[in-house]
């Protein structure tokens, strides 16, 4: 339970890159994106908060959008990663791997310490 | 509640919660959530309990608005103030007539006048000096004139008219000019 807060922060910090990752090489509309994130364990607790996040990515030029008709109802807003979005994702992925390795290394020492 | 009512209540709440957002963010957010709900219902969330669960996953509208607020400094708009509040109306009564309330009524009126934010410094000076003690000064003049001064009748009339009209002019000026925040000008 202590970790709850930490994971809230981690989720908040990494969610936008997860969104960008889901948009590499394919377009998705909002609902589809939300559902795709929801299927991944522990990534999304409040689906609605993804929409403000998408709006921010759009303002920052990391994604672009276009409206498309759907067969079943109102038109959909499709999201697509821009070149800047893909670059931001690549940068983050490199940093994240380094960060994850560092945390893993230290956590492993903790485990070894408690056993020894 | 039916499924439709649940959705309406949710969107109403969201619309209200989103009020402080800038117009563009607000309309975007409400449109996004509205179409999310439409998609979810088209995708099979039909019964009341389906819809309830879908809205629960969507989350508390306050949380969603908080996420949209991220990075914004929201300035809370002060409630619009009436041009003249109860205190100002009391001031406008006490200035001409307050002297009849054990004299201190006028003093209270002057204090209230200077405490108010509805008038500039010059307007406050006007309210204080035209006329000191308000209509009591007309009476005082009449008494003094009758007993001591014995001015010609025409002069007495003129002064009396000025003393009668002056507080009325001040009153009109203060009523027409009074607005919140003028004291800072």
PDB file of N, CA and C in Angstrom, chain B residues 33-84:
ATOM      1  N   UNK B  33     -15.281  12.968 -24.041  1.00  0.00           N
ATOM      2  CA  UNK B  33     -15.936  12.054 -23.101  1.00  0.00           C
ATOM      3  C   UNK B  33     -17.306  11.629 -23.638  1.00  0.00           C
ATOM      4  N   UNK B  34     -18.018  12.569 -24.240  1.00  0.00           N
ATOM      5  CA  UNK B  34     -19.330  12.243 -24.806  1.00  0.00           C
ATOM      6  C   UNK B  34     -19.194  11.167 -25.884  1.00  0.00           C
ATOM      7  N   UNK B  35     -18.169  11.320 -26.737  1.00  0.00           N
ATOM      8  CA  UNK B  35     -18.052  10.317 -27.799  1.00  0.00           C
ATOM      9  C   UNK B  35     -17.521   8.992 -27.252  1.00  0.00           C
ATOM     10  N   UNK B  36     -16.715   9.055 -26.180  1.00  0.00           N
ATOM     11  CA  UNK B  36     -16.280   7.817 -25.528  1.00  0.00           C
ATOM     12  C   UNK B  36     -17.503   7.023 -25.052  1.00  0.00           C
ATOM     13  N   UNK B  37     -18.418   7.730 -24.405  1.00  0.00           N
ATOM     14  CA  UNK B  37     -19.614   7.072 -23.875  1.00  0.00           C
ATOM     15  C   UNK B  37     -20.452   6.491 -25.026  1.00  0.00           C
ATOM     16  N   UNK B  38     -20.587   7.274 -26.108  1.00  0.00           N
ATOM     17  CA  UNK B  38     -21.359   6.789 -27.266  1.00  0.00           C
ATOM     18  C   UNK B  38     -20.714   5.530 -27.849  1.00  0.00           C
ATOM     19  N   UNK B  39     -19.366   5.537 -27.946  1.00  0.00           N
ATOM     20  CA  UNK B  39     -18.657   4.365 -28.479  1.00  0.00           C
ATOM     21  C   UNK B  39     -18.864   3.156 -27.573  1.00  0.00           C
ATOM     22  N   UNK B  40     -18.751   3.392 -26.267  1.00  0.00           N
ATOM     23  CA  UNK B  40     -18.881   2.277 -25.322  1.00  0.00           C
ATOM     24  C   UNK B  40     -20.281   1.670 -25.395  1.00  0.00           C
ATOM     25  N   UNK B  41     -21.268   2.537 -25.566  1.00  0.00           N
ATOM     26  CA  UNK B  41     -22.634   2.032 -25.636  1.00  0.00           C
ATOM     27  C   UNK B  41     -22.869   1.308 -26.957  1.00  0.00           C
ATOM     28  N   UNK B  42     -22.286   1.834 -28.017  1.00  0.00           N
ATOM     29  CA  UNK B  42     -22.419   1.159 -29.312  1.00  0.00           C
ATOM     30  C   UNK B  42     -21.693  -0.184 -29.285  1.00  0.00           C
ATOM     31  N   UNK B  43     -20.629  -0.262 -28.443  1.00  0.00           N
ATOM     32  CA  UNK B  43     -19.831  -1.492 -28.377  1.00  0.00           C
ATOM     33  C   UNK B  43     -20.442  -2.511 -27.417  1.00  0.00           C
ATOM     34  N   UNK B  44     -21.596  -2.213 -26.855  1.00  0.00           N
ATOM     35  CA  UNK B  44     -22.273  -3.247 -26.074  1.00  0.00           C
ATOM     36  C   UNK B  44     -22.629  -2.913 -24.638  1.00  0.00           C
ATOM     37  N   UNK B  45     -22.282  -1.716 -24.173  1.00  0.00           N
ATOM     38  CA  UNK B  45     -22.686  -1.349 -22.813  1.00  0.00           C
ATOM     39  C   UNK B  45     -24.124  -0.840 -22.871  1.00  0.00           C
ATOM     40  N   UNK B  46     -25.076  -1.740 -22.714  1.00  0.00           N
ATOM     41  CA  UNK B  46     -26.471  -1.354 -22.924  1.00  0.00           C
ATOM     42  C   UNK B  46     -27.278  -1.321 -21.638  1.00  0.00           C
ATOM     43  N   UNK B  47     -27.108  -2.321 -20.778  1.00  0.00           N
ATOM     44  CA  UNK B  47     -27.929  -2.345 -19.574  1.00  0.00           C
ATOM     45  C   UNK B  47     -27.476  -1.264 -18.597  1.00  0.00           C
ATOM     46  N   UNK B  48     -28.348  -1.023 -17.623  1.00  0.00           N
ATOM     47  CA  UNK B  48     -28.042  -0.002 -16.636  1.00  0.00           C
ATOM     48  C   UNK B  48     -26.738  -0.318 -15.899  1.00  0.00           C
ATOM     49  N   UNK B  49     -26.557  -1.598 -15.570  1.00  0.00           N
ATOM     50  CA  UNK B  49     -25.352  -1.925 -14.796  1.00  0.00           C
ATOM     51  C   UNK B  49     -24.095  -1.862 -15.665  1.00  0.00           C
ATOM     52  N   UNK B  50     -24.238  -2.186 -16.958  1.00  0.00           N
ATOM     53  CA  UNK B  50     -23.108  -2.012 -17.890  1.00  0.00           C
ATOM     54  C   UNK B  50     -22.673  -0.558 -17.906  1.00  0.00           C
ATOM     55  N   UNK B  51     -23.676   0.322 -18.063  1.00  0.00           N
ATOM     56  CA  UNK B  51     -23.391   1.744 -18.177  1.00  0.00           C
ATOM     57  C   UNK B  51     -22.777   2.258 -16.878  1.00  0.00           C
ATOM     58  N   UNK B  52     -23.318   1.792 -15.768  1.00  0.00           N
ATOM     59  CA  UNK B  52     -22.782   2.219 -14.474  1.00  0.00           C
ATOM     60  C   UNK B  52     -21.299   1.853 -14.368  1.00  0.00           C
ATOM     61  N   UNK B  53     -21.000   0.620 -14.782  1.00  0.00           N
ATOM     62  CA  UNK B  53     -19.613   0.159 -14.702  1.00  0.00           C
ATOM     63  C   UNK B  53     -18.716   0.940 -15.666  1.00  0.00           C
ATOM     64  N   UNK B  54     -19.265   1.228 -16.848  1.00  0.00           N
ATOM     65  CA  UNK B  54     -18.488   1.979 -17.847  1.00  0.00           C
ATOM     66  C   UNK B  54     -18.150   3.366 -17.320  1.00  0.00           C
ATOM     67  N   UNK B  55     -19.122   4.014 -16.668  1.00  0.00           N
ATOM     68  CA  UNK B  55     -18.879   5.360 -16.138  1.00  0.00           C
ATOM     69  C   UNK B  55     -17.876   5.318 -14.991  1.00  0.00           C
ATOM     70  N   UNK B  56     -17.950   4.221 -14.236  1.00  0.00           N
ATOM     71  CA  UNK B  56     -17.003   4.076 -13.128  1.00  0.00           C
ATOM     72  C   UNK B  56     -15.570   3.959 -13.654  1.00  0.00           C
ATOM     73  N   UNK B  57     -15.422   3.218 -14.746  1.00  0.00           N
ATOM     74  CA  UNK B  57     -14.085   3.087 -15.356  1.00  0.00           C
ATOM     75  C   UNK B  57     -13.608   4.410 -15.943  1.00  0.00           C
ATOM     76  N   UNK B  58     -14.565   5.146 -16.460  1.00  0.00           N
ATOM     77  CA  UNK B  58     -14.235   6.450 -17.020  1.00  0.00           C
ATOM     78  C   UNK B  58     -13.685   7.361 -15.919  1.00  0.00           C
ATOM     79  N   UNK B  59     -14.250   7.229 -14.746  1.00  0.00           N
ATOM     80  CA  UNK B  59     -13.694   7.918 -13.580  1.00  0.00           C
ATOM     81  C   UNK B  59     -14.484   9.127 -13.134  1.00  0.00           C
ATOM     82  N   UNK B  60     -14.097   9.630 -11.988  1.00  0.00           N
ATOM     83  CA  UNK B  60     -14.727  10.794 -11.379  1.00  0.00           C
ATOM     84  C   UNK B  60     -14.489  12.024 -12.269  1.00  0.00           C
ATOM     85  N   UNK B  61     -15.555  12.702 -12.681  1.00  0.00           N
ATOM     86  CA  UNK B  61     -15.366  13.893 -13.531  1.00  0.00           C
ATOM     87  C   UNK B  61     -14.386  14.908 -12.926  1.00  0.00           C
ATOM     88  N   UNK B  62     -14.384  15.016 -11.605  1.00  0.00           N
ATOM     89  CA  UNK B  62     -13.449  15.956 -10.973  1.00  0.00           C
ATOM     90  C   UNK B  62     -12.000  15.574 -11.272  1.00  0.00           C
ATOM     91  N   UNK B  63     -11.721  14.249 -11.281  1.00  0.00           N
ATOM     92  CA  UNK B  63     -10.357  13.795 -11.593  1.00  0.00           C
ATOM     93  C   UNK B  63      -9.998  14.094 -13.042  1.00  0.00           C
ATOM     94  N   UNK B  64     -10.978  13.903 -13.909  1.00  0.00           N
ATOM     95  CA  UNK B  64     -10.728  14.139 -15.336  1.00  0.00           C
ATOM     96  C   UNK B  64     -10.457  15.620 -15.578  1.00  0.00           C
ATOM     97  N   UNK B  65     -11.242  16.463 -14.934  1.00  0.00           N
ATOM     98  CA  UNK B  65     -11.029  17.906 -15.071  1.00  0.00           C
ATOM     99  C   UNK B  65      -9.677  18.296 -14.473  1.00  0.00           C
ATOM    100  N   UNK B  66      -9.332  17.659 -13.344  1.00  0.00           N
ATOM    101  CA  UNK B  66      -8.030  17.961 -12.729  1.00  0.00           C
ATOM    102  C   UNK B  66      -6.902  17.638 -13.704  1.00  0.00           C
ATOM    103  N   UNK B  67      -7.060  16.534 -14.436  1.00  0.00           N
ATOM    104  CA  UNK B  67      -6.032  16.164 -15.422  1.00  0.00           C
ATOM    105  C   UNK B  67      -5.975  17.199 -16.543  1.00  0.00           C
ATOM    106  N   UNK B  68      -7.130  17.753 -16.913  1.00  0.00           N
ATOM    107  CA  UNK B  68      -7.164  18.762 -17.979  1.00  0.00           C
ATOM    108  C   UNK B  68      -6.640  20.109 -17.477  1.00  0.00           C
ATOM    109  N   UNK B  69      -6.632  20.270 -16.168  1.00  0.00           N
ATOM    110  CA  UNK B  69      -6.163  21.519 -15.560  1.00  0.00           C
ATOM    111  C   UNK B  69      -4.652  21.550 -15.480  1.00  0.00           C
ATOM    112  N   UNK B  70      -4.055  20.356 -15.578  1.00  0.00           N
ATOM    113  CA  UNK B  70      -2.619  20.196 -15.447  1.00  0.00           C
ATOM    114  C   UNK B  70      -1.856  21.292 -16.193  1.00  0.00           C
ATOM    115  N   UNK B  71      -0.988  21.998 -15.457  1.00  0.00           N
ATOM    116  CA  UNK B  71      -0.161  23.003 -16.108  1.00  0.00           C
ATOM    117  C   UNK B  71      -0.852  24.340 -16.314  1.00  0.00           C
ATOM    118  N   UNK B  72      -2.094  24.429 -15.853  1.00  0.00           N
ATOM    119  CA  UNK B  72      -2.821  25.695 -15.978  1.00  0.00           C
ATOM    120  C   UNK B  72      -2.930  26.335 -14.607  1.00  0.00           C
ATOM    121  N   UNK B  73      -2.829  27.616 -14.569  1.00  0.00           N
ATOM    122  CA  UNK B  73      -3.136  28.305 -13.320  1.00  0.00           C
ATOM    123  C   UNK B  73      -4.532  28.881 -13.483  1.00  0.00           C
ATOM    124  N   UNK B  74      -5.446  28.338 -12.722  1.00  0.00           N
ATOM    125  CA  UNK B  74      -6.815  28.818 -12.850  1.00  0.00           C
ATOM    126  C   UNK B  74      -7.021  30.007 -11.922  1.00  0.00           C
ATOM    127  N   UNK B  75      -7.488  31.064 -12.478  1.00  0.00           N
ATOM    128  CA  UNK B  75      -7.787  32.227 -11.656  1.00  0.00           C
ATOM    129  C   UNK B  75      -9.255  32.157 -11.275  1.00  0.00           C
ATOM    130  N   UNK B  76      -9.505  32.106  -9.991  1.00  0.00           N
ATOM    131  CA  UNK B  76     -10.886  32.045  -9.572  1.00  0.00           C
ATOM    132  C   UNK B  76     -11.523  33.415  -9.766  1.00  0.00           C
ATOM    133  N   UNK B  77     -12.599  33.428 -10.491  1.00  0.00           N
ATOM    134  CA  UNK B  77     -13.239  34.713 -10.739  1.00  0.00           C
ATOM    135  C   UNK B  77     -14.033  35.138  -9.512  1.00  0.00           C
ATOM    136  N   UNK B  78     -13.794  36.358  -9.039  1.00  0.00           N
ATOM    137  CA  UNK B  78     -14.570  36.798  -7.884  1.00  0.00           C
ATOM    138  C   UNK B  78     -16.030  36.953  -8.264  1.00  0.00           C
ATOM    139  N   UNK B  79     -16.876  36.717  -7.293  1.00  0.00           N
ATOM    140  CA  UNK B  79     -18.304  36.900  -7.541  1.00  0.00           C
ATOM    141  C   UNK B  79     -18.556  38.332  -7.955  1.00  0.00           C
ATOM    142  N   UNK B  80     -19.402  38.535  -8.944  1.00  0.00           N
ATOM    143  CA  UNK B  80     -19.690  39.922  -9.324  1.00  0.00           C
ATOM    144  C   UNK B  80     -20.354  40.652  -8.166  1.00  0.00           C
ATOM    145  N   UNK B  81     -19.841  41.833  -7.860  1.00  0.00           N
ATOM    146  CA  UNK B  81     -20.404  42.598  -6.754  1.00  0.00           C
ATOM    147  C   UNK B  81     -21.415  43.582  -7.313  1.00  0.00           C
ATOM    148  N   UNK B  82     -22.473  43.861  -6.541  1.00  0.00           N
ATOM    149  CA  UNK B  82     -23.397  44.892  -7.004  1.00  0.00           C
ATOM    150  C   UNK B  82     -22.682  46.234  -7.001  1.00  0.00           C
ATOM    151  N   UNK B  83     -23.159  47.167  -7.822  1.00  0.00           N
ATOM    152  CA  UNK B  83     -22.517  48.480  -7.884  1.00  0.00           C
ATOM    153  C   UNK B  83     -22.490  49.121  -6.515  1.00  0.00           C
ATOM    154  N   UNK B  84     -23.603  49.051  -5.817  1.00  0.00           N
ATOM    155  CA  UNK B  84     -23.648  49.589  -4.454  1.00  0.00           C
ATOM    156  C   UNK B  84     -24.169  48.502  -3.533  1.00  0.00           C
TER     157      UNK B  84
END
